[in-house]
Every structure is written in structure tokens, then in C-alpha cells.
């Protein structure tokens, strides 16, 4: 045996020892959405949401996934910049059949708040409860006085107390919104935070179609991160909009008054269709005062702009709506359902205009790469950030820039309203070495 092999083995061995390993199993579950109130759903490891997967930035992560569902599935690691073969979609792997096991192996390069969910029959599999948070921690993780992970979802329960039947043209058009509002799989739960303290809250919107316009009873908080991790500096806010698939990180608190109950609310947001009133997702109970040791740095990181000065658009992606004799209508990209888009070359900066020609909002999601938002309807965003989901307003345009680093393979983008994705508003394309 040559020395080469020896040393390579040693590297493999030491990496393997430091790898983070999980076992995930998707299967049927009795999901207790409220005390004494269960629905028959799908879960990972018997729970909804699935277990919080905690990875370390730059360390291998290994997830041995077993499918115990009565249908095939694949698991997508939403937001992670990993090799195409591990992206967990039907374009890069054969779906995992009932009873089969597939091991995902990759090294998360970025710290932040991500999530995982199936990429097969999503309108049913996610609605039934298959989703979970995936946290990638940095070596020098910013710890405030505490941390919470809140995964938002809404579920439509019918009169008999079951998850409502799927389908219908209304749902296909608007996306399915639910009548039960859940955080971490529970209807309107209560969280606690000590008066005087500041916590780091990681928030994921796992809803099929609901836009969550989050408010904490009107109390100010600070936005510290988005899809791709920290923004450059904390941004004070009283509300923040999370389209489906989106994440945000907040510094929450301090609250003054022990005993106060603060709402975790979804404020009205009109997305061209849908709800109007304020809806409650949960509450926060302010507990006995505690000293705070949290120190929120005024600068969180630098994000080098991908584009400085004038630039030309390299591609226009058109989100559209089209009547169909067979299906009533389709949602399309560049006029085509499940569009096959042109390849992009590794190393060539992409500047895309995502043009929404419809009357309703669409959350555009790019797999595997972060983008920077240059403009929405000609307006620069309030702060620079790294994103993988951006809302494209009705009859509006989002101009984004992203850089295809050397991870060739098949990738995709789509609307993260799951019913729109299913109705055709998605495309796959190749990233290839020139
Ligand atoms: Cu959450 Cu194809 O994505
Ligand atoms: Cu859409």
C-alpha cells in the first residue's frame, strides 16, 4: 500500500470522526396539533416538524434517510450550497422508494438557518408535516441570552378534524392556506422569554402558500439575518414579511414587563388573493427579569457586492399564467410548464430579471446558490443580503445577481408556493464547466 493511500485514508478517517451524523426516517405519524387533537400526517422520526438538524460550518454532515412512506420521496436541503448530486431533487437522483435508504453526504459551507423538506409530491408531503429546520453553526457562533427556532406552517383541517383533501382549481391558483396556524407543529403555542433579555430567533416559513407578515405585538426587534446567514448590520423593524420558504433571523427583546403576553402575529398582507385580518400564530409570555449578557455587534459581517456600477442583464425569467384546456390553467416559466432553461457557465456572473406577468405574488426560489437582490421594481433593497427566496410582486420585476461557483450539475428554480410549483412554475437548468 502506498503512502498516498495511507494518508488519504487518515484524512478520511479523521474527517469521518468529526462528521455530524443523523438518521432520518419519513413515515406516517399521529400529529398532535393541539392538546388532545391529532391528525394523521407524515413526519420525520415520528415528529412534526422533523428533528432540528444541527450541523457545523465546514464539517461533513451525513444523513442516512429511510423512506417508510407509502410513496416515493427525495429530501431537499433548502438553501445549502452543496454539490448538485446531493440537492435532493428528482432531477439529480432517483426517488427513494418505500423501504429504501439513501445517505446524503455533504459539507455545509455557510452558517445560517436552513430547512429540509421533500421534493416529491410536495403539496401533499409538506402539508402532511414533512419539514424540519437545519441549523448550520459557525465556530464563533453569536450567542445572545438564548435561542429559539420557530418553524411556521398553516394546515387546513376539515370539519371532521382531518387534514383537508387536496386539489381543486382554487387551491391550484391561490395555493393552499390553512385554518390552523402552527409554530413548531403546534397550534398557537406559548413561548417564554425573561424580561430584560435578548434572544436570537431563527424563523422558517414552511407554509405551502401563506405569506407570514410577522409582528411581535408591535414590539420592535432587529433583523440580523436572512436566507444566507447574517446581514451586514442589525436592522430595527416592527414587522417582517416571510414568503413561503423564506427564513429570517431576529434579535428579540428586551421586553420590559414581567407577566405581559405578547402576540406572535401575522399581519394582513394582500398577495393578489387571500386573507385580510390579523391572525395569531402564538404568544410570548414575559417571565421574571434576568440580567442580560447579550452583546449584539453593530457589524455582523461584510457582504461584498456581486455587482458594482452598471451591469447588463444576462437572462430574463418570465413567471406566467396560461389557460389550459385540460387543466383549467397552468403556471409557467417562459411560457412553458416545468421549463428546461439554458445552461449557465461556472464562473460567469448571472444577472437575472425575474419578471412576474401575473396578478399575484410569487416567491422565487433558486436552489443551491445565494443571490443578491439588486432591485425590485427598480428600487434597491433596504439592505444587502444573501437570499435564496425573494418575493416577486404582481406585474413586477426582481433583479438578482448570483455567481455559479464550481458545482456543476442540474439545478432548479421555482415558485415556492407549492401548488404553483406543481402547476408548472419551475425550471431546471445545468451549471456547466465552460
Ligand atoms: Cu424549498 Cu425546491 O425548495
Ligand atoms: Cu407562485
Short mmCIF file of C-alpha atoms and ligand atoms in Angstrom, two decimals:
data_model
loop_
_atom_site.label_atom_id
_atom_site.label_comp_id
_atom_site.label_asym_id
_atom_site.label_seq_id
_atom_site.Cartn_x
_atom_site.Cartn_y
_atom_site.Cartn_z
CA UNK A 1 0.00 0.00 0.00
CA UNK A 2 1.41 3.34 -0.99
CA UNK A 3 1.91 6.23 1.41
CA UNK A 4 -0.52 8.20 -0.64
CA UNK A 5 -3.37 5.87 0.10
CA UNK A 6 -2.37 5.76 3.75
CA UNK A 7 -2.50 9.49 4.15
CA UNK A 8 -5.72 9.73 2.22
CA UNK A 9 -7.24 7.12 4.46
CA UNK A 10 -6.16 9.03 7.51
CA UNK A 11 -7.81 12.17 6.26
CA UNK A 12 -10.97 10.27 5.55
CA UNK A 13 -10.84 8.71 8.98
CA UNK A 14 -10.33 11.94 10.88
CA UNK A 15 -12.95 13.76 8.80
CA UNK A 16 -15.34 10.91 9.37
CA UNK A 17 -14.79 11.10 13.10
CA UNK A 18 -15.63 14.76 13.09
CA UNK A 19 -18.62 14.35 10.79
CA UNK A 20 -22.06 15.03 12.15
CA UNK A 21 -24.39 12.12 11.54
CA UNK A 22 -28.13 11.83 11.63
CA UNK A 23 -30.64 9.18 10.85
CA UNK A 24 -33.94 10.40 9.41
CA UNK A 25 -36.97 8.31 8.73
CA UNK A 26 -40.08 9.58 6.99
CA UNK A 27 -43.29 7.81 7.86
CA UNK A 28 -46.87 8.13 8.99
CA UNK A 29 -47.48 9.89 12.26
CA UNK A 30 -50.30 10.81 14.60
CA UNK A 31 -49.61 14.50 14.72
CA UNK A 32 -50.87 16.25 17.85
CA UNK A 33 -51.53 19.76 16.58
CA UNK A 34 -53.08 20.80 19.91
CA UNK A 35 -53.54 19.01 23.25
CA UNK A 36 -55.86 16.09 22.58
CA UNK A 37 -56.26 16.97 18.91
CA UNK A 38 -54.43 14.80 16.43
CA UNK A 39 -54.40 14.48 12.68
CA UNK A 40 -52.95 11.67 10.63
CA UNK A 41 -49.92 13.11 8.87
CA UNK A 42 -46.38 12.40 7.82
CA UNK A 43 -43.36 13.04 10.00
CA UNK A 44 -39.62 12.61 10.24
CA UNK A 45 -38.66 10.30 13.10
CA UNK A 46 -42.26 10.32 14.26
CA UNK A 47 -42.49 14.05 14.80
CA UNK A 48 -43.61 17.28 13.11
CA UNK A 49 -41.55 19.25 12.44
CA UNK A 50 -38.76 16.74 11.97
CA UNK A 51 -35.82 16.90 14.37
CA UNK A 52 -33.73 20.05 14.30
CA UNK A 53 -30.60 19.05 12.43
CA UNK A 54 -27.57 20.88 13.74
CA UNK A 55 -24.51 20.95 11.54
CA UNK A 56 -21.20 22.71 11.85
CA UNK A 57 -19.97 25.02 9.16
CA UNK A 58 -17.26 23.27 7.14
CA UNK A 59 -17.70 19.85 8.76
CA UNK A 60 -19.15 16.89 6.86
CA UNK A 61 -22.78 16.12 7.52
CA UNK A 62 -24.19 12.70 6.85
CA UNK A 63 -27.87 11.95 6.86
CA UNK A 64 -29.00 8.40 6.44
CA UNK A 65 -32.52 8.72 5.16
CA UNK A 66 -35.05 5.90 5.11
CA UNK A 67 -38.39 6.17 3.39
CA UNK A 68 -41.20 4.48 5.31
CA UNK A 69 -43.90 6.38 3.45
CA UNK A 70 -46.28 4.58 1.12
CA UNK A 71 -44.91 6.71 -1.73
CA UNK A 72 -41.51 7.69 -3.15
CA UNK A 73 -39.75 10.83 -1.96
CA UNK A 74 -36.47 12.75 -2.05
CA UNK A 75 -35.16 15.16 0.55
CA UNK A 76 -34.04 18.63 -0.41
CA UNK A 77 -31.71 20.69 1.82
CA UNK A 78 -33.19 24.08 1.19
CA UNK A 79 -30.59 26.84 0.96
CA UNK A 80 -27.45 24.74 1.29
CA UNK A 81 -24.70 25.38 -1.25
CA UNK A 82 -23.74 21.75 -1.70
CA UNK A 83 -22.92 19.60 -4.74
CA UNK A 84 -25.74 19.14 -7.24
CA UNK A 85 -25.86 15.38 -6.67
CA UNK A 86 -26.85 15.98 -3.03
CA UNK A 87 -29.52 18.61 -3.71
CA UNK A 88 -32.26 16.04 -3.23
CA UNK A 89 -34.46 16.61 -6.23
CA UNK A 90 -35.90 14.34 -8.86
CA UNK A 91 -33.50 15.80 -11.45
CA UNK A 92 -30.37 14.66 -9.60
CA UNK A 93 -31.41 11.39 -8.03
CA UNK A 94 -33.78 8.53 -8.42
CA UNK A 95 -36.55 8.98 -5.85
CA UNK A 96 -36.14 6.93 -2.70
CA UNK A 97 -38.76 4.19 -2.91
CA UNK A 98 -40.78 2.95 0.07
CA UNK A 99 -38.48 0.88 2.27
CA UNK A 100 -35.29 2.20 0.69
CA UNK A 101 -32.45 4.09 2.32
CA UNK A 102 -30.30 6.79 0.79
CA UNK A 103 -27.42 8.54 2.53
CA UNK A 104 -26.90 12.21 1.86
CA UNK A 105 -23.33 13.40 2.41
CA UNK A 106 -22.18 16.97 2.10
CA UNK A 107 -20.32 19.72 3.92
CA UNK A 108 -22.36 22.84 4.61
CA UNK A 109 -20.22 25.83 3.66
CA UNK A 110 -22.34 28.56 5.26
CA UNK A 111 -23.61 29.21 8.76
CA UNK A 112 -27.27 30.05 8.96
CA UNK A 113 -30.85 28.89 9.22
CA UNK A 114 -31.92 26.41 6.60
CA UNK A 115 -34.54 23.71 6.34
CA UNK A 116 -35.24 20.38 4.77
CA UNK A 117 -38.30 19.02 3.04
CA UNK A 118 -39.30 16.51 0.38
CA UNK A 119 -39.04 17.42 -3.28
CA UNK A 120 -41.64 14.93 -4.48
CA UNK A 121 -45.40 15.31 -4.29
CA UNK A 122 -44.68 18.37 -2.17
CA UNK A 123 -48.19 19.74 -1.98
CA UNK A 124 -49.14 16.65 -0.01
CA UNK A 125 -45.92 15.63 1.69
CA UNK A 126 -45.16 19.05 3.19
CA UNK A 127 -48.76 19.75 4.08
CA UNK A 128 -48.86 16.47 5.98
CA UNK A 129 -45.88 17.55 8.06
CA UNK A 130 -42.63 16.61 6.34
CA UNK A 131 -40.32 19.51 7.03
CA UNK A 132 -37.71 20.47 9.60
CA UNK A 133 -35.12 23.09 10.46
CA UNK A 134 -31.45 22.63 9.65
CA UNK A 135 -29.12 24.93 11.57
CA UNK A 136 -25.53 25.34 10.49
CA UNK A 137 -23.47 26.77 13.30
CA UNK A 138 -20.32 28.81 12.88
CA UNK A 139 -17.28 28.09 15.04
CA UNK A 140 -17.70 31.50 16.68
CA UNK A 141 -21.47 31.39 16.85
CA UNK A 142 -23.17 34.58 18.06
CA UNK A 143 -24.97 33.64 21.25
CA UNK A 144 -27.37 36.13 22.77
CA UNK A 145 -29.19 35.33 26.03
CA UNK A 146 -30.94 32.42 24.40
CA UNK A 147 -32.07 30.97 21.10
CA UNK A 148 -35.34 29.81 19.66
CA UNK A 149 -36.16 28.14 16.39
CA UNK A 150 -39.67 28.82 15.13
CA UNK A 151 -40.99 26.96 12.11
CA UNK A 152 -44.25 28.46 10.85
CA UNK A 153 -46.86 26.48 8.99
CA UNK A 154 -50.56 26.50 8.41
CA UNK A 155 -52.72 23.47 7.99
CA UNK A 156 -56.19 23.11 6.54
CA UNK A 157 -58.28 20.89 8.74
CA UNK A 158 -61.77 19.88 7.60
CA UNK A 159 -64.95 19.63 9.66
CA UNK A 160 -64.22 16.08 10.71
CA UNK A 161 -60.86 17.18 12.11
CA UNK A 162 -58.72 15.61 9.38
CA UNK A 163 -56.23 17.21 7.04
CA UNK A 164 -58.44 18.52 4.25
CA UNK A 165 -58.48 16.77 0.88
CA UNK A 166 -56.10 18.04 -1.74
CA UNK A 167 -56.77 19.67 -5.03
CA UNK A 168 -59.26 21.98 -6.61
CA UNK A 169 -58.70 24.80 -9.03
CA UNK A 170 -58.90 27.44 -6.29
CA UNK A 171 -56.00 25.84 -4.45
CA UNK A 172 -54.10 25.35 -7.65
CA UNK A 173 -54.46 29.06 -8.32
CA UNK A 174 -54.07 30.61 -4.86
CA UNK A 175 -52.03 27.96 -3.16
CA UNK A 176 -53.43 26.27 -0.12
CA UNK A 177 -53.72 28.34 3.03
CA UNK A 178 -54.81 26.70 6.24
CA UNK A 179 -57.21 27.39 9.07
CA UNK A 180 -54.88 26.13 11.80
CA UNK A 181 -51.77 28.18 12.44
CA UNK A 182 -48.79 26.30 13.76
CA UNK A 183 -45.39 27.05 15.16
CA UNK A 184 -43.16 24.01 15.51
CA UNK A 185 -46.11 21.78 14.65
CA UNK A 186 -48.36 23.09 17.46
CA UNK A 187 -51.37 25.31 17.16
CA UNK A 188 -50.75 28.72 18.74
CA UNK A 189 -48.11 27.71 21.28
CA UNK A 190 -46.78 29.91 24.06
CA UNK A 191 -43.09 30.76 24.32
CA UNK A 192 -41.31 32.32 27.28
CA UNK A 193 -38.63 34.95 27.43
CA UNK A 194 -37.22 36.63 30.53
CA UNK A 195 -37.85 40.34 30.91
CA UNK A 196 -34.65 42.23 30.17
CA UNK A 197 -33.14 39.56 27.92
CA UNK A 198 -32.43 39.43 24.19
CA UNK A 199 -32.69 36.19 22.24
CA UNK A 200 -31.71 35.01 18.81
CA UNK A 201 -34.74 33.76 16.95
CA UNK A 202 -34.39 31.70 13.81
CA UNK A 203 -37.56 31.68 11.79
CA UNK A 204 -38.61 29.48 8.89
CA UNK A 205 -41.81 29.75 6.90
CA UNK A 206 -42.70 26.19 5.88
CA UNK A 207 -46.24 27.04 4.75
CA UNK A 208 -47.40 25.90 1.34
CA UNK A 209 -48.69 29.30 0.31
CA UNK A 210 -49.12 31.63 3.27
CA UNK A 211 -47.10 34.80 3.44
CA UNK A 212 -46.32 35.48 7.09
CA UNK A 213 -46.02 39.17 7.86
CA UNK A 214 -44.57 38.67 11.28
CA UNK A 215 -45.21 41.07 14.14
CA UNK A 216 -44.43 40.59 17.82
CA UNK A 217 -47.32 42.61 19.18
CA UNK A 218 -45.82 45.69 17.53
CA UNK A 219 -42.67 45.46 19.72
CA UNK A 220 -39.51 46.41 17.88
CA UNK A 221 -36.95 43.72 17.07
CA UNK A 222 -33.81 43.64 14.99
CA UNK A 223 -33.33 41.71 11.78
CA UNK A 224 -29.88 40.14 11.90
CA UNK A 225 -30.00 37.52 9.16
CA UNK A 226 -31.88 36.22 6.16
CA UNK A 227 -31.73 33.09 3.98
CA UNK A 228 -27.95 33.04 3.59
CA UNK A 229 -26.94 34.00 7.13
CA UNK A 230 -26.11 37.33 8.70
CA UNK A 231 -26.78 40.62 7.03
CA UNK A 232 -24.12 43.30 7.46
CA UNK A 233 -25.64 45.14 10.41
CA UNK A 234 -28.78 44.72 12.54
CA UNK A 235 -31.82 46.45 11.09
CA UNK A 236 -34.54 47.60 13.51
CA UNK A 237 -38.07 46.65 12.45
CA UNK A 238 -41.54 46.02 13.80
CA UNK A 239 -42.62 43.60 11.13
CA UNK A 240 -41.03 41.41 8.53
CA UNK A 241 -42.51 39.57 5.55
CA UNK A 242 -41.70 35.90 5.07
CA UNK A 243 -43.00 34.35 1.85
CA UNK A 244 -43.17 30.55 1.74
CA UNK A 245 -39.70 29.00 2.01
CA UNK A 246 -38.15 32.14 3.47
CA UNK A 247 -36.07 32.49 6.62
CA UNK A 248 -35.13 35.37 8.83
CA UNK A 249 -33.07 35.71 12.00
CA UNK A 250 -34.06 38.23 14.63
CA UNK A 251 -32.72 39.63 17.86
CA UNK A 252 -35.86 39.69 20.03
CA UNK A 253 -36.23 41.71 23.22
CA UNK A 254 -35.65 43.12 25.72
CA UNK A 255 -39.23 43.18 26.98
CA UNK A 256 -39.85 45.40 29.98
CA UNK A 257 -42.77 43.93 31.80
CA UNK A 258 -42.86 40.56 33.53
CA UNK A 259 -46.28 38.91 33.10
CA UNK A 260 -47.04 40.57 29.76
CA UNK A 261 -48.36 38.40 26.97
CA UNK A 262 -47.14 39.41 23.52
CA UNK A 263 -48.71 38.11 20.33
CA UNK A 264 -46.78 36.36 17.57
CA UNK A 265 -48.99 37.63 14.79
CA UNK A 266 -49.36 37.50 11.05
CA UNK A 267 -50.42 40.97 9.85
CA UNK A 268 -52.60 41.47 6.81
CA UNK A 269 -50.76 41.13 3.53
CA UNK A 270 -52.52 41.09 0.22
CA UNK A 271 -50.70 38.93 -2.31
CA UNK A 272 -53.24 39.36 -5.05
CA UNK A 273 -55.52 36.90 -3.33
CA UNK A 274 -56.33 35.64 0.11
CA UNK A 275 -56.57 36.73 3.68
CA UNK A 276 -57.20 40.09 5.23
CA UNK A 277 -57.21 40.15 9.06
CA UNK A 278 -54.53 39.81 11.76
CA UNK A 279 -54.04 36.15 12.60
CA UNK A 280 -52.35 34.76 15.67
CA UNK A 281 -49.66 32.10 15.40
CA UNK A 282 -48.64 32.04 19.05
CA UNK A 283 -47.78 34.11 22.10
CA UNK A 284 -44.78 35.07 24.18
CA UNK A 285 -45.07 35.19 27.96
CA UNK A 286 -42.62 37.62 29.53
CA UNK A 287 -41.07 35.88 32.53
CA UNK A 288 -39.22 37.14 35.62
CA UNK A 289 -36.49 39.65 34.87
CA UNK A 290 -32.98 38.33 34.31
CA UNK A 291 -29.71 40.09 33.68
CA UNK A 292 -28.64 40.22 30.04
CA UNK A 293 -25.18 39.28 28.84
CA UNK A 294 -26.13 39.51 25.17
CA UNK A 295 -23.89 41.68 23.07
CA UNK A 296 -25.15 42.29 19.58
CA UNK A 297 -22.26 43.57 17.44
CA UNK A 298 -23.01 46.68 15.39
CA UNK A 299 -21.35 44.95 12.39
CA UNK A 300 -22.26 41.34 11.78
CA UNK A 301 -20.25 40.68 8.63
CA UNK A 302 -19.30 42.15 5.28
CA UNK A 303 -21.10 41.09 2.13
CA UNK A 304 -19.11 42.04 -0.94
CA UNK A 305 -21.48 43.29 -3.63
CA UNK A 306 -21.59 40.99 -6.65
CA UNK A 307 -22.34 43.92 -8.92
CA UNK A 308 -20.93 47.41 -8.66
CA UNK A 309 -21.88 50.00 -11.22
CA UNK A 310 -23.82 49.43 -14.41
CA UNK A 311 -24.47 45.90 -15.49
CA UNK A 312 -26.33 44.08 -18.19
CA UNK A 313 -28.99 41.51 -17.59
CA UNK A 314 -27.84 38.06 -18.67
CA UNK A 315 -31.24 36.37 -18.53
CA UNK A 316 -34.89 37.16 -18.17
CA UNK A 317 -37.05 34.62 -16.39
CA UNK A 318 -40.75 35.19 -17.00
CA UNK A 319 -43.28 33.91 -14.49
CA UNK A 320 -46.61 33.49 -16.20
CA UNK A 321 -50.14 32.19 -16.11
CA UNK A 322 -51.75 30.39 -19.02
CA UNK A 323 -55.20 28.94 -19.58
CA UNK A 324 -55.20 25.25 -20.37
CA UNK A 325 -57.99 23.20 -21.86
CA UNK A 326 -57.03 20.09 -19.91
CA UNK A 327 -56.14 21.57 -16.54
CA UNK A 328 -58.02 24.88 -16.45
CA UNK A 329 -54.76 26.81 -16.28
CA UNK A 330 -51.06 26.39 -15.72
CA UNK A 331 -48.35 28.42 -14.09
CA UNK A 332 -45.42 28.62 -16.44
CA UNK A 333 -41.87 29.88 -16.86
CA UNK A 334 -41.03 31.45 -20.19
CA UNK A 335 -44.35 30.12 -21.44
CA UNK A 336 -43.58 26.52 -20.54
CA UNK A 337 -44.60 24.19 -17.71
CA UNK A 338 -41.60 22.61 -15.99
CA UNK A 339 -39.37 24.68 -18.19
CA UNK A 340 -36.00 23.46 -19.40
CA UNK A 341 -33.83 26.58 -19.21
CA UNK A 342 -30.49 27.29 -20.91
CA UNK A 343 -27.32 26.25 -19.07
CA UNK A 344 -25.10 28.71 -17.23
CA UNK A 345 -21.33 28.53 -17.12
CA UNK A 346 -19.30 28.13 -13.96
CA UNK A 347 -17.56 31.43 -13.21
CA UNK A 348 -19.89 33.66 -15.25
CA UNK A 349 -21.76 36.22 -13.20
CA UNK A 350 -25.52 35.90 -13.62
CA UNK A 351 -27.78 38.93 -13.58
CA UNK A 352 -31.38 37.84 -13.90
CA UNK A 353 -34.57 39.78 -14.26
CA UNK A 354 -37.33 37.69 -12.76
CA UNK A 355 -40.45 39.14 -14.31
CA UNK A 356 -43.86 38.38 -12.87
CA UNK A 357 -46.52 38.82 -15.53
CA UNK A 358 -49.34 37.57 -13.29
CA UNK A 359 -51.67 39.38 -10.87
CA UNK A 360 -50.40 37.60 -7.77
CA UNK A 361 -47.13 37.41 -5.82
CA UNK A 362 -44.67 34.57 -6.41
CA UNK A 363 -41.79 33.66 -4.08
CA UNK A 364 -38.92 32.83 -6.46
CA UNK A 365 -36.51 30.21 -5.09
CA UNK A 366 -33.12 29.30 -6.56
CA UNK A 367 -31.58 26.01 -5.47
CA UNK A 368 -28.00 25.70 -4.33
CA UNK A 369 -26.78 29.28 -4.78
CA UNK A 370 -27.38 32.51 -2.92
CA UNK A 371 -28.28 35.59 -4.86
CA UNK A 372 -28.14 39.27 -4.05
CA UNK A 373 -31.17 41.37 -4.82
CA UNK A 374 -30.16 44.34 -6.94
CA UNK A 375 -33.59 45.87 -7.43
CA UNK A 376 -37.26 45.19 -7.00
CA UNK A 377 -39.33 47.22 -9.45
CA UNK A 378 -36.29 49.43 -9.94
CA UNK A 379 -35.83 50.07 -6.19
CA UNK A 380 -32.71 49.00 -4.33
CA UNK A 381 -33.47 46.85 -1.29
CA UNK A 382 -33.10 48.44 2.17
CA UNK A 383 -30.02 46.36 2.97
CA UNK A 384 -27.68 43.93 1.27
CA UNK A 385 -28.26 40.25 1.97
CA UNK A 386 -27.81 36.75 0.63
CA UNK A 387 -31.06 35.13 -0.39
CA UNK A 388 -32.46 32.01 -1.93
CA UNK A 389 -36.10 33.12 -1.84
CA UNK A 390 -37.35 36.52 -2.97
CA UNK A 391 -40.87 37.74 -3.44
CA UNK A 392 -41.69 38.96 -6.93
CA UNK A 393 -44.69 41.30 -6.74
CA UNK A 394 -47.57 41.17 -9.24
CA UNK A 395 -46.63 42.72 -12.58
CA UNK A 396 -43.23 43.36 -11.02
CA UNK A 397 -39.58 42.52 -11.56
CA UNK A 398 -36.87 41.34 -9.19
CA UNK A 399 -33.34 41.84 -10.49
CA UNK A 400 -30.94 39.42 -8.85
CA UNK A 401 -27.26 38.60 -9.22
CA UNK A 402 -25.60 35.29 -8.42
CA UNK A 403 -22.35 33.60 -9.09
CA UNK A 404 -22.16 29.99 -10.25
CA UNK A 405 -19.18 28.61 -8.38
CA UNK A 406 -17.69 25.29 -9.41
CA UNK A 407 -20.59 22.97 -8.62
CA UNK A 408 -21.65 21.70 -12.00
CA UNK A 409 -24.79 19.67 -12.47
CA UNK A 410 -28.52 20.02 -12.74
CA UNK A 411 -30.13 22.72 -10.63
CA UNK A 412 -33.54 24.30 -10.50
CA UNK A 413 -35.55 27.32 -9.58
CA UNK A 414 -39.25 27.58 -8.90
CA UNK A 415 -42.05 29.36 -7.18
CA UNK A 416 -42.15 28.24 -3.54
CA UNK A 417 -45.93 28.32 -3.41
CA UNK A 418 -46.05 24.56 -3.62
CA UNK A 419 -49.22 24.42 -5.71
CA UNK A 420 -47.66 26.79 -8.26
CA UNK A 421 -44.54 24.70 -8.42
CA UNK A 422 -46.73 21.65 -9.03
CA UNK A 423 -48.76 23.55 -11.63
CA UNK A 424 -45.59 24.11 -13.64
CA UNK A 425 -43.87 27.25 -12.33
CA UNK A 426 -40.44 25.68 -12.16
CA UNK A 427 -37.41 25.22 -14.36
CA UNK A 428 -34.31 23.11 -14.34
CA UNK A 429 -31.01 24.09 -15.91
CA UNK A 430 -27.45 22.94 -15.99
CA UNK A 431 -24.48 24.65 -14.40
CA UNK A 432 -21.57 23.52 -16.51
CA UNK A 433 -17.88 23.98 -16.78
CA UNK A 434 -17.11 26.09 -19.86
CU1 LIG B 1 -37.65 24.61 -0.55
CU2 LIG B 1 -37.15 23.38 -4.45
O1 LIG B 1 -37.40 24.02 -2.48
CU1 LIG B 2 -46.25 31.25 -7.40
#
